[in-house]
XYZ file of C-alpha atoms in Angstrom:
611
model
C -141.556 -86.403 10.531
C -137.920 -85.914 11.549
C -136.569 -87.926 13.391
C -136.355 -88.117 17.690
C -132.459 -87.150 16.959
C -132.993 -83.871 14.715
C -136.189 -82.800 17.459
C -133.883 -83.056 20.759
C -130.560 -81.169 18.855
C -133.614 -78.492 17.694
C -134.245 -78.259 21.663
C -130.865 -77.849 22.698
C -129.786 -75.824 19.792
C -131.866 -72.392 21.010
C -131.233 -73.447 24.268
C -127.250 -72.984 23.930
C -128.590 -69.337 21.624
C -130.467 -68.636 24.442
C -127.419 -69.280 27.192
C -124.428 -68.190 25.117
C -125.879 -65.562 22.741
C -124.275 -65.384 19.385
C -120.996 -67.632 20.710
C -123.705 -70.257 20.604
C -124.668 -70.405 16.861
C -123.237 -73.980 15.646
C -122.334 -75.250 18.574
C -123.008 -79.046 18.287
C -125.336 -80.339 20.843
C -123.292 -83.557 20.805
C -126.281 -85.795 21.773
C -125.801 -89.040 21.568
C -128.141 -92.395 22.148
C -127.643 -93.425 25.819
C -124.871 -96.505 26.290
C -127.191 -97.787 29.565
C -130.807 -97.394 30.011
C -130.469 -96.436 33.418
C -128.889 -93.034 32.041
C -132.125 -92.483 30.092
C -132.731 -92.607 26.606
C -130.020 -89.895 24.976
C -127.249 -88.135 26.453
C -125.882 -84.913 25.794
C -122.016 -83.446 26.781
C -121.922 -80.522 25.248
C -121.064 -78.893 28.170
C -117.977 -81.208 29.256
C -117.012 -79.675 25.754
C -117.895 -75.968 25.972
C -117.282 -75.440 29.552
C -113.813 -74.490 29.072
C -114.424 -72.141 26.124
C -116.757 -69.989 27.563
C -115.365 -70.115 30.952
C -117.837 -71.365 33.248
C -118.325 -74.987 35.263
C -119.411 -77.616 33.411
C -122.595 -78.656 35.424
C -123.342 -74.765 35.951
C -123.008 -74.399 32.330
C -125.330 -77.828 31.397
C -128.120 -76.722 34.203
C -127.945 -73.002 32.220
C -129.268 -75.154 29.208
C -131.342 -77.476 30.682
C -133.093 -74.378 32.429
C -133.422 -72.606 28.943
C -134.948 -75.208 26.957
C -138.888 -74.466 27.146
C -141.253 -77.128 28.501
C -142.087 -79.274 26.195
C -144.121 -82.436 25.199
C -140.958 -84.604 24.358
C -138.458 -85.262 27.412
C -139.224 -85.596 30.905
C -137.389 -83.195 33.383
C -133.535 -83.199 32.723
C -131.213 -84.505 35.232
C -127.438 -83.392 35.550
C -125.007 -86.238 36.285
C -120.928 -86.455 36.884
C -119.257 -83.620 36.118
C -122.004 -82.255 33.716
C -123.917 -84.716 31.488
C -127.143 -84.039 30.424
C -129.353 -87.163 30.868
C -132.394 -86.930 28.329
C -135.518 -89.370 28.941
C -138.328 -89.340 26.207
C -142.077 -89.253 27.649
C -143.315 -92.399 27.000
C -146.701 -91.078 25.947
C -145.044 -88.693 23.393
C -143.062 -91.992 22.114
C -146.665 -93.703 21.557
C -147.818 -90.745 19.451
C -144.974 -90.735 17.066
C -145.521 -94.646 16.522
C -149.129 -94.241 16.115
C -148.513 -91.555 13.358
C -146.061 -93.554 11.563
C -148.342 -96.701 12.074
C -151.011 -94.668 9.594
C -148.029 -93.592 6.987
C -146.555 -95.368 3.837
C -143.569 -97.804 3.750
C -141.322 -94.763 4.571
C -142.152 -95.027 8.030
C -143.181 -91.410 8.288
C -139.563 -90.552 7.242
C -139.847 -87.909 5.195
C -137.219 -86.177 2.348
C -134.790 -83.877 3.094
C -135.795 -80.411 2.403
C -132.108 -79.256 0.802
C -131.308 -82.759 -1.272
C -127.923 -83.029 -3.291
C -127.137 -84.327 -6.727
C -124.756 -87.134 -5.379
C -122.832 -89.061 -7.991
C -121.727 -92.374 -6.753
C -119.225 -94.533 -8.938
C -119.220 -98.082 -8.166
C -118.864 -101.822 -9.255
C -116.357 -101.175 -12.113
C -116.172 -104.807 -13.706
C -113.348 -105.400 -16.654
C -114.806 -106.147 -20.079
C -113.831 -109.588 -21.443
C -113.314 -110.860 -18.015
C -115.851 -112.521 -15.680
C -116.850 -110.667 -12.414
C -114.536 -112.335 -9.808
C -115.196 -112.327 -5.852
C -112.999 -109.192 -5.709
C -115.748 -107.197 -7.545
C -118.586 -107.721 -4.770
C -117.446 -105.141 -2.051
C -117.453 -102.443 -4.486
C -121.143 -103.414 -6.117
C -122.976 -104.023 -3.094
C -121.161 -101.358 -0.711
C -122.176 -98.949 -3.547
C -125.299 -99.688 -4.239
C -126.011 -99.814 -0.619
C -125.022 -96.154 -0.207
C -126.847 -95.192 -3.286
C -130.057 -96.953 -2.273
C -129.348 -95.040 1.395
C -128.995 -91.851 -0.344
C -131.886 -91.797 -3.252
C -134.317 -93.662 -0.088
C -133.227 -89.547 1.825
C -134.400 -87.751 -1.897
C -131.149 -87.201 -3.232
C -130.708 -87.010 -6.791
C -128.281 -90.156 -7.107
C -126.732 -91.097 -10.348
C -124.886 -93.878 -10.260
C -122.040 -94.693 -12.632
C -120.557 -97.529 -13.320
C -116.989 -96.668 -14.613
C -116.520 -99.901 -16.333
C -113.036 -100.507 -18.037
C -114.259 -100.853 -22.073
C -110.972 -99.040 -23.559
C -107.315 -98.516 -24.128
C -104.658 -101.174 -25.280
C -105.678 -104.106 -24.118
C -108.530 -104.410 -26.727
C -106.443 -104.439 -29.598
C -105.521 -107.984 -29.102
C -108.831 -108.894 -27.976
C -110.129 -107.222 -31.423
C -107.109 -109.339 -33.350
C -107.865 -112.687 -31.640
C -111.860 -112.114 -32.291
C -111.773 -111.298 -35.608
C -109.352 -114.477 -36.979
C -110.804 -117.329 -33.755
C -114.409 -116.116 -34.211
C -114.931 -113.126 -37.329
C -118.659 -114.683 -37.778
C -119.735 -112.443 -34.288
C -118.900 -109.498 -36.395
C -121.477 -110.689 -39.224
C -123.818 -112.049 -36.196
C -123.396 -110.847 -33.074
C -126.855 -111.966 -31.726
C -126.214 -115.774 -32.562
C -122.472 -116.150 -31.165
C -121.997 -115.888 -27.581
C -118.537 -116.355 -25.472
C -119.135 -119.352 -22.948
C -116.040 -118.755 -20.767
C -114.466 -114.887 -21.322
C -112.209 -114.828 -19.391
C -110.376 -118.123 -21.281
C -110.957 -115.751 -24.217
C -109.668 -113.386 -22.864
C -106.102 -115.168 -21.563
C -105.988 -116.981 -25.098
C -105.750 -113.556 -26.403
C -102.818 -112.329 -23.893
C -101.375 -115.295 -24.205
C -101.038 -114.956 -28.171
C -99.744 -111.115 -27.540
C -96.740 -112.388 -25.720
C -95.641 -115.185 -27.660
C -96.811 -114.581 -31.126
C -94.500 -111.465 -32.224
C -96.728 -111.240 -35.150
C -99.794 -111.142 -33.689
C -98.743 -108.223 -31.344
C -98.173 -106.402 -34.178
C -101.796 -106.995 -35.643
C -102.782 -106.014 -32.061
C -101.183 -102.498 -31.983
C -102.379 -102.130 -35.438
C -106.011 -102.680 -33.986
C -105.691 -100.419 -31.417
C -104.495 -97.068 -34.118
C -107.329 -98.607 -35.807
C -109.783 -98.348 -33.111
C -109.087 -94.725 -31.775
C -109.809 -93.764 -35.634
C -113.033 -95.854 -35.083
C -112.774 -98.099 -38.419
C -115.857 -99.948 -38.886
C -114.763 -103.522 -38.769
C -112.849 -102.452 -35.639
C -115.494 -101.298 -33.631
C -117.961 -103.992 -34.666
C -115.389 -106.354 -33.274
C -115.004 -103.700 -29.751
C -118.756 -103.286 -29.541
C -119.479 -107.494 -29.519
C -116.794 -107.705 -26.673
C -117.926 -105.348 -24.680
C -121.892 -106.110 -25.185
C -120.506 -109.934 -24.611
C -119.309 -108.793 -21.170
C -122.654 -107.388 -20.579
C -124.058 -110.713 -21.375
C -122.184 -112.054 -18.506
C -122.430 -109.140 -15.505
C -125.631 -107.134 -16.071
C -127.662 -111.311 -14.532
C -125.319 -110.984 -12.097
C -126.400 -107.567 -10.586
C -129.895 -108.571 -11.267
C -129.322 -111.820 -9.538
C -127.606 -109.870 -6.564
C -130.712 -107.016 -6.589
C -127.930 -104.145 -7.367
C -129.602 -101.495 -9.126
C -127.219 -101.013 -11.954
C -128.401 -101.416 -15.493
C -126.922 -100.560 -18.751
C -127.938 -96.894 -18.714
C -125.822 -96.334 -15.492
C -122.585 -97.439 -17.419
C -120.198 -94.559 -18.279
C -116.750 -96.242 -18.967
C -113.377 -95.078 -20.072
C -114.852 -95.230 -24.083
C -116.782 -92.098 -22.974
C -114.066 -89.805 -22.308
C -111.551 -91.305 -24.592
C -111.804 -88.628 -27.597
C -111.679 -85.733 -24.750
C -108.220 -86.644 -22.719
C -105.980 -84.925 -24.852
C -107.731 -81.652 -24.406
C -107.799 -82.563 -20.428
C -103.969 -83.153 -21.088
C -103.574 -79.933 -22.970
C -105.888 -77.757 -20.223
C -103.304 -79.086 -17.624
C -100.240 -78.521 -19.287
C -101.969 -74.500 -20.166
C -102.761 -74.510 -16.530
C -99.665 -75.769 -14.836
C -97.020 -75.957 -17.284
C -94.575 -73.836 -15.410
C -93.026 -73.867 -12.181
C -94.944 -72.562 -9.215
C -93.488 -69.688 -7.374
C -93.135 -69.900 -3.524
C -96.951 -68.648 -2.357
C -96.922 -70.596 0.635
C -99.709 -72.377 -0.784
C -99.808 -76.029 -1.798
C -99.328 -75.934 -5.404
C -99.002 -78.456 -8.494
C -96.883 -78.565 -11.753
C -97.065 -80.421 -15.121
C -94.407 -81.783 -16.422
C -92.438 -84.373 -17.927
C -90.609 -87.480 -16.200
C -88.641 -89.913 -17.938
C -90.413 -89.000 -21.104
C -93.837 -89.597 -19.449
C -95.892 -86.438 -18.468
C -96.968 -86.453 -14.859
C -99.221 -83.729 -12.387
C -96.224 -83.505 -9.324
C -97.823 -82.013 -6.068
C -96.511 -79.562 -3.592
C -96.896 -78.993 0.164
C -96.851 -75.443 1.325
C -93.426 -75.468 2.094
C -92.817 -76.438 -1.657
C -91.657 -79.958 -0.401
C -93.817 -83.155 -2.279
C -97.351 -83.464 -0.992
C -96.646 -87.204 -2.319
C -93.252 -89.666 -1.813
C -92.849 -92.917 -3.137
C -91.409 -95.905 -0.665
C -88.102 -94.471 -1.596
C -89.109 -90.804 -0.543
C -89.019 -89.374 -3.635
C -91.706 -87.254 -5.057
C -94.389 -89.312 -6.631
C -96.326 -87.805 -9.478
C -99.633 -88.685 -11.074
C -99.252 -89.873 -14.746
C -101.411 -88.753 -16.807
C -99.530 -89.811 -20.416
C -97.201 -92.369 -20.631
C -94.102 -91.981 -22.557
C -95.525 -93.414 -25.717
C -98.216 -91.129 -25.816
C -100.945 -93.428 -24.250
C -103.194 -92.507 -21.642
C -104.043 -94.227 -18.640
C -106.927 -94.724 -16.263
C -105.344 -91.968 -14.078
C -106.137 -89.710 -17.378
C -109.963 -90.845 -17.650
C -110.172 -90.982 -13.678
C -109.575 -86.869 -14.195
C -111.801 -86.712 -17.184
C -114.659 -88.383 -15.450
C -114.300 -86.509 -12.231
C -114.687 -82.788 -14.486
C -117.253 -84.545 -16.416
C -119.285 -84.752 -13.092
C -118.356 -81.462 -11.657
C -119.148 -79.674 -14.840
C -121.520 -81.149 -16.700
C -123.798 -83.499 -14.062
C -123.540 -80.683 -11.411
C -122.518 -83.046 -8.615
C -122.587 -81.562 -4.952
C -120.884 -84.950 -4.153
C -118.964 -87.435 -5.678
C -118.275 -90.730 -3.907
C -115.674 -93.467 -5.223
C -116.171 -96.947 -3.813
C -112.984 -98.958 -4.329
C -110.819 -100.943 -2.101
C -107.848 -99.401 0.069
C -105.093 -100.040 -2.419
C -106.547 -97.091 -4.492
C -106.264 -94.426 -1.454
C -103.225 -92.777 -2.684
C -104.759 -92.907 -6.761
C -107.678 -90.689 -5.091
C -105.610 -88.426 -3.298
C -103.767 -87.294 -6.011
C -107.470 -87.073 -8.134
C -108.934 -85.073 -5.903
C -106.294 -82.958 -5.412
C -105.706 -82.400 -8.792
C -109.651 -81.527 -9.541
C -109.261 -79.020 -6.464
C -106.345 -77.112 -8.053
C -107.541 -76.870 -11.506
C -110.705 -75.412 -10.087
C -113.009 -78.075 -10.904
C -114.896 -78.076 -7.530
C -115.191 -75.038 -7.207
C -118.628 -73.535 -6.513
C -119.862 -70.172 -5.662
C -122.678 -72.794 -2.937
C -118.940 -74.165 -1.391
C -116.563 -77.133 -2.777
C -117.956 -79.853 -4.307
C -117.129 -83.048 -1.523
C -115.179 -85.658 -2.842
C -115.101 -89.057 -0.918
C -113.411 -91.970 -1.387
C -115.272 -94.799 0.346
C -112.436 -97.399 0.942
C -112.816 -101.218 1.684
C -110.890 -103.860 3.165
C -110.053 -107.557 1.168
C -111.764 -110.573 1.774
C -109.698 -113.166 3.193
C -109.857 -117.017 3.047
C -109.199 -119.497 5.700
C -105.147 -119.307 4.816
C -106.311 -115.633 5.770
C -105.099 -114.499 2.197
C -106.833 -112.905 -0.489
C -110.276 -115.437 -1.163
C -109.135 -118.038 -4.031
C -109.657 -121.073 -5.313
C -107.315 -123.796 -4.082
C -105.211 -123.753 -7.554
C -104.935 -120.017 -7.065
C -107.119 -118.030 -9.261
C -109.667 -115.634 -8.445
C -113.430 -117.221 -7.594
C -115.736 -116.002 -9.750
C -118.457 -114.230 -8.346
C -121.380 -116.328 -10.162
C -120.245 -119.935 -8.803
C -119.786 -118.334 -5.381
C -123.580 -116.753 -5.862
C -124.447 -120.410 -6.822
C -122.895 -122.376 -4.121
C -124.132 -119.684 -1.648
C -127.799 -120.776 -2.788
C -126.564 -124.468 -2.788
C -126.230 -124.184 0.769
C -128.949 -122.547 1.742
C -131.188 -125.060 -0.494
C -129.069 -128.011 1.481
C -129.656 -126.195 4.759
C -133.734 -125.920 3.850
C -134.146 -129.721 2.738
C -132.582 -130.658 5.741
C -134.673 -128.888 7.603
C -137.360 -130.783 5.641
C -136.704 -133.584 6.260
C -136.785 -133.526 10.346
C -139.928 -134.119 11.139
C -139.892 -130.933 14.117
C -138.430 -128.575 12.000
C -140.950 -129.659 8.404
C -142.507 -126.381 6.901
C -144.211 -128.149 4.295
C -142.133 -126.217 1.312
C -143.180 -127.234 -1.810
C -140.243 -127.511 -4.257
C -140.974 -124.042 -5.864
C -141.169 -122.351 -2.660
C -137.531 -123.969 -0.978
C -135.761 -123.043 -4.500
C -137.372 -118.964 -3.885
C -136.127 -118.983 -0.003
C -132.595 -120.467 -1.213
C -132.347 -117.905 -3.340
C -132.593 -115.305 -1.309
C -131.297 -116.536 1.742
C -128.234 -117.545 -0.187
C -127.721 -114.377 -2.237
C -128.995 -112.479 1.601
C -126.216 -113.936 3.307
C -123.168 -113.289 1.255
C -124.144 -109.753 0.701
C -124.967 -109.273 4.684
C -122.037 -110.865 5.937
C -120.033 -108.254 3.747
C -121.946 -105.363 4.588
C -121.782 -106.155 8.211
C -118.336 -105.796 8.590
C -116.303 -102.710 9.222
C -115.840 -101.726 5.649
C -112.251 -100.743 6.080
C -110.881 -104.051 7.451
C -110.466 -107.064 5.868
C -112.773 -109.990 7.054
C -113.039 -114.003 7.103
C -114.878 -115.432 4.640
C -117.043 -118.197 6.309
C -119.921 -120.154 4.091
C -121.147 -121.223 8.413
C -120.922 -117.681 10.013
C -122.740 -116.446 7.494
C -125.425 -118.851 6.833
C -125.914 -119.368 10.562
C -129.728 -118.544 12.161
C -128.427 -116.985 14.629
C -126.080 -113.823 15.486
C -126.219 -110.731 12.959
C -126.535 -112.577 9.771
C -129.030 -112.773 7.328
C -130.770 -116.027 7.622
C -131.535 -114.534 11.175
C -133.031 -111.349 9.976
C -134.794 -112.855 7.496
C -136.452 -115.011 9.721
C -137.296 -112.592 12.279
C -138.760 -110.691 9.784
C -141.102 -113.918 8.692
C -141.733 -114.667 12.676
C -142.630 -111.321 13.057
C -145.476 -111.692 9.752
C -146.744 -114.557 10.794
C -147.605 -113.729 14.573
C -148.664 -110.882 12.333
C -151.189 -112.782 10.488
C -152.448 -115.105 13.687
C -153.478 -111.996 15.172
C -155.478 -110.333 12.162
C -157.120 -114.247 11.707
C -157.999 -114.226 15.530
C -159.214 -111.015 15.977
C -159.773 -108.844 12.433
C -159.028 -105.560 11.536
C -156.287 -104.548 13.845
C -157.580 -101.212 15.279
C -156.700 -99.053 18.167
C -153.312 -96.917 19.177
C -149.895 -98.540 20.608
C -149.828 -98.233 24.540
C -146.465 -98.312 26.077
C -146.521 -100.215 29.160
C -144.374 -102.797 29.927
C -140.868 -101.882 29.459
C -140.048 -104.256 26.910
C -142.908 -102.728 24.687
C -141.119 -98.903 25.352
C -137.605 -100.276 24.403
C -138.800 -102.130 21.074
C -140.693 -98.513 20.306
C -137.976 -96.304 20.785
C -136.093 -99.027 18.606
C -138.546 -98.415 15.953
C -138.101 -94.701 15.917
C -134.576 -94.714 15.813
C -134.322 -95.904 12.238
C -134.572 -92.042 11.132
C -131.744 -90.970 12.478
C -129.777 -93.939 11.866
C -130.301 -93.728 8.360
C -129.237 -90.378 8.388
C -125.700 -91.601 10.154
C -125.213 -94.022 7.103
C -126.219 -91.102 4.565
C -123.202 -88.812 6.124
C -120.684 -91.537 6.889
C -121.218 -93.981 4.400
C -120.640 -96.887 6.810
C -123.239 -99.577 6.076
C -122.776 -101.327 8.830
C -124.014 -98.906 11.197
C -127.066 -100.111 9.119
C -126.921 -103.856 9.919
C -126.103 -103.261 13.695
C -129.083 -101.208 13.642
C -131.257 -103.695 12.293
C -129.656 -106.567 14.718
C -130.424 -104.309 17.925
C -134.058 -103.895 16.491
C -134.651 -107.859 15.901
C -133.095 -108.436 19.388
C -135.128 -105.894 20.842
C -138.376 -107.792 19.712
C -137.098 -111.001 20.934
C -137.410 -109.608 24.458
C -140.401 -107.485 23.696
C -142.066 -110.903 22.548
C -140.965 -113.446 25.602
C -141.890 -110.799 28.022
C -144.715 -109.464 26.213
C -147.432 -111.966 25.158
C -149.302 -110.829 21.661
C -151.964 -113.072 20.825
C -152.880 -114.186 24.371
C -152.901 -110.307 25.891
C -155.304 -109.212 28.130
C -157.248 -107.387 26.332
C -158.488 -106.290 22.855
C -156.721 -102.985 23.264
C -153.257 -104.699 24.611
C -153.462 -107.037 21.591
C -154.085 -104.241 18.913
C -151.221 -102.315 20.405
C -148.743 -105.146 20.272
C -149.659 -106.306 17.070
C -149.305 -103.084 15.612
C -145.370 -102.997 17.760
C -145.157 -106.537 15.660
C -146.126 -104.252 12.088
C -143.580 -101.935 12.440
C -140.859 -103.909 13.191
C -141.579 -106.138 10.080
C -142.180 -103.137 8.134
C -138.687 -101.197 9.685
C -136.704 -104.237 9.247
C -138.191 -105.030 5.087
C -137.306 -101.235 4.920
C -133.807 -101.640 5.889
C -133.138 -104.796 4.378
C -134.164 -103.231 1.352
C -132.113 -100.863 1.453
C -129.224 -103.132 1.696
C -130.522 -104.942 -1.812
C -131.700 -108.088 0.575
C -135.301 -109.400 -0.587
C -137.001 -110.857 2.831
C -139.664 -114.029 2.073
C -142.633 -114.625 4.275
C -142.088 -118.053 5.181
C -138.996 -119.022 6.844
């Protein structure tokens, strides 16, 4: 069923055909949801817009529209307002039939794929081997795997990839310190595990500065790992399968949808860089002549070989602070390549060989520039290029999490919180918050001790993820253990207890009554505004699937739960006043629940039944 968004631009589409002839085709309808009720239930300015363009008055122009847009079943008659808005009110009866057909479909709500889906790559999470995930790495793994779970949910073919870092220098001395503090994990592996990596992993650093000796063991391991001698990658392998020992229960603990098979790091492209380097070099080795075209060159810099960008003018697409050009190194002056190098590699690797229509790159803000230079890159070699149009590359940027100092989120001596003691004082204090609750005698549930340590769970793990996925994604926002644990407001405890409310009213009415049969009715207007609500969630999702913001999402999901509360005080359910009203609000109450399981779910937030 498509959704109440895609049906009224389908209206108004042939309408403008039918007004404007072929100056019409593409013209966007511009409907949007109505800010006020009293305005109806959409709006549409596309003639404020066009007016101009095609020469005619803007409310003579929107009543040409409204008068060539057949009758219909959907919207009552149109009205014209201000200088030319088209006011768009749904027929209430025609709302009842689309909830009455959903109310008979599957968990998809009667949304259904899209006809023309894309193969949509989407490279996320990116934690460092031999370090522990760190609070830092959650708004990349749950923004991404929010958009991918948005994306496959609209039958895309997603493939996620998780671009961990499991190469290049740095694992020489991790190799050297291994194999002298700890060689029986080469003989082993399965009965030696790292308790704390990343004091492994600063023992090892620490040892490569000091120890002049040791650093040269270290560079040794590194020639001796790009020839990939045995020992050596026995030693690379049990660090890097360590570090999966330590992330891969966190994602499962956080319900991201990662797993070892999504994991394509640097290791994978490291024997094909110096061909990339070579291709480039082929490609753009020699000064561009002036085509008036932006335009790139390779060469080298202070013994390093960089990509340096033009504008069309021939002036850098790309200063540093200074105002000097600023080129994109892709081998260092020693002959090493960096993640700039592999950033390249990957980004072919998905054009060419995966067949991406779309590539998105979820990282935080300080990377912008990195990607610009990528992408452009990957556009001038050619890379995505496609006969279909250019492959789109987005880089989906977030914001930092801030403390109460409003600084960067650490721990009072400094360093970085690691992400699984925040995800266990999160469910600390949701467990605290339950047995409190507990113990009042008003508030008592009667939890038995399995049942509070499954709601603390997910309440706890539910509201760190919502509070981040709330937010605008390209700000920076307050971390706050009581905003975010709080019942009410948009937060997570809140939704997850509307959603067990909503079940339980649920299940009083089936116990009271049986089978709940019969169509919704919309009557009273609280009942119309929660339906409309509930059929809004198509195109909403289909806002998130194009602009990647997630918290159009959780704003969506807040109006929905608010709009119950005030279809439920005005609207009574189990005392209605008849067997007909109660089967039609009951079956209002099963599609909210459903809608907002669906989008929680989609957001990697498991909902309980008992709150």
């Amino acid at each position: 069923m498509e959704s109440i968004l895609a049906q009224l631009e389908g209206l108004f589409a042939s309408a403008i055909r039918a007004v404007l002839g072929a100056d019409g085709d593409g013209v966007d309808p511009m409907i949007r949801a109505a800010g006020d009720p009293k305005f109806g239930d959409y709006q549409s300015n596309v003639a404020m817009g066009l007016a101009k363009k095609v020469g005619r008055k803007p409310r003579d122009l929107a009543q040409a529209v409204v008068d060539a847009i057949p009758a219909n079943d959907v919207c009552e008659p149109f009205e014209i307002a201000g200088p030319g808005f088209i006011n768009i009110r749904l027929r209430t009866n025609w709302l009842a039939a689309q909830l009455n057909a959903v109310s008979g479909q599957d968990d998809r709500l009667g949304i259904g794929a899209l006809a023309s889906p894309q193969t949509v790559v989407v490279d996320y999470s990116g934690p460092n081997i031999a370090k522990q995930m760190h609070v830092g790495h959650i708004r990349s793994t749950i923004i991404g795997d929010a958009i991918a779970r948005v994306l496959a949910f609209e039958g895309h073919r997603v493939i996620r990839q998780n671009h961990i870092g499991d190469w290049g220098t740095q694992f020489g001395m991790l190799i050297a310190h291994l194999k002298e503090k700890l060689p029986e994990a080469l003989d082993n592996p399965e009965a030696v595990h790292l308790g704390d990596l990343e004091k492994f992993y600063k023992e090892a650093s620490a040892r490569d500065k000091e120890d002049a000796d040791f650093h040269e063991r270290a560079r040794t391991e590194v020639v001796a790992l790009h020839n990939k001698q045995p020992d050596t990658m026995r030693a690379w392998q049990y660090i890097v399968e360590e570090s999966r020992r330590h992330y891969l229960p966190i994602y499962q603990r956080l319900q991201v949808s990662l797993t070892r098979d999504d994991e394509c790091g640097e290791s994978f492209y490291a024997d094909g860089l110096a061909d990339l380097v070579k291709q480039l070099q082929s490609q753009f080795g020699k000064p561009a002549g002036s085509t008036g075209e932006p335009s790139i060159t390779v060469e080298e810099s202070d013994g390093a070989l960089c990509v340096f960008h033009q504008d069309a003018k021939g002036e850098p697409a790309f200063k540093s602070s200074e105002d000097k050009p600023f080129p994109l190194i892709i081998r260092k002056s020693d002959g090493a390549f960096i993640y700039a190098t592999t950033d390249l590699a990957a980004l072919r690797y998905r054009t060419g060989e995966l067949k991406a229509d779309r590539i998105i790159y979820v990282t935080d803000a300080r990377q912008a520039l990195h990607f610009q230079m990528v992408f452009a890159t990957a556009r001038a070699a050619g890379w995505t290029r496609r006969a279909a149009g250019e492959v789109a590359l987005e880089h989906v940027m977030f914001g930092t999490i801030l403390g109460p100092d409003r600084k960067p989120l650490k721990t009072r001596s400094g360093d970085n919180i690691k992400l699984a003691e925040l995800l266990d004082e999160a469910v600390e204090r949701a467990e605290q918050l339950i047995r409190d609750a507990e113990a009042d005698e008003k508030r008592r549930r009667g939890f038995t001790e399995a049942e509070i340590k499954d709601v603390a769970e997910a309440v706890g793990i539910g509201a760190v993820k919502y509070a981040d996925l709330s937010q605008n994604r390209q700000t920076d926002y307050l971390f706050s253990w009581d905003k975010m644990l709080a019942m009410e407001g948009n937060t997570a405890p809140y939704m997850m207890y509307a959603y067990a409310r909503i079940r339980s009213i649920y299940r009083k009415g089936e116990e009271a009554s049986g089978e709940v049969a019969g169509d919704v009715a919309l009557v009273e207007p609280a009942e119309r505004a929660l339906g409309l609500a509930i059929l809004r969630f198509a195109e909403m999702l289909a806002s998130v699937g194009q602009t990647l913001k997630i918290n159009v999402l959780t704003e969506y999901l807040y109006e929905l739960a608010t709009a119950f509360s005030r279809f439920y005080e005005s609207c009574s359910v189990l005392k209605a006043d008849s067997d007909a009203q109660r089967a039609s609000r009951l079956k209002l109450c099963d599609l909210t629940a459903r809608t907002l399981q669906l989008g929680l779910d989609l957001l990697g937030i498991r909902v309980v039944e008992r709150m």
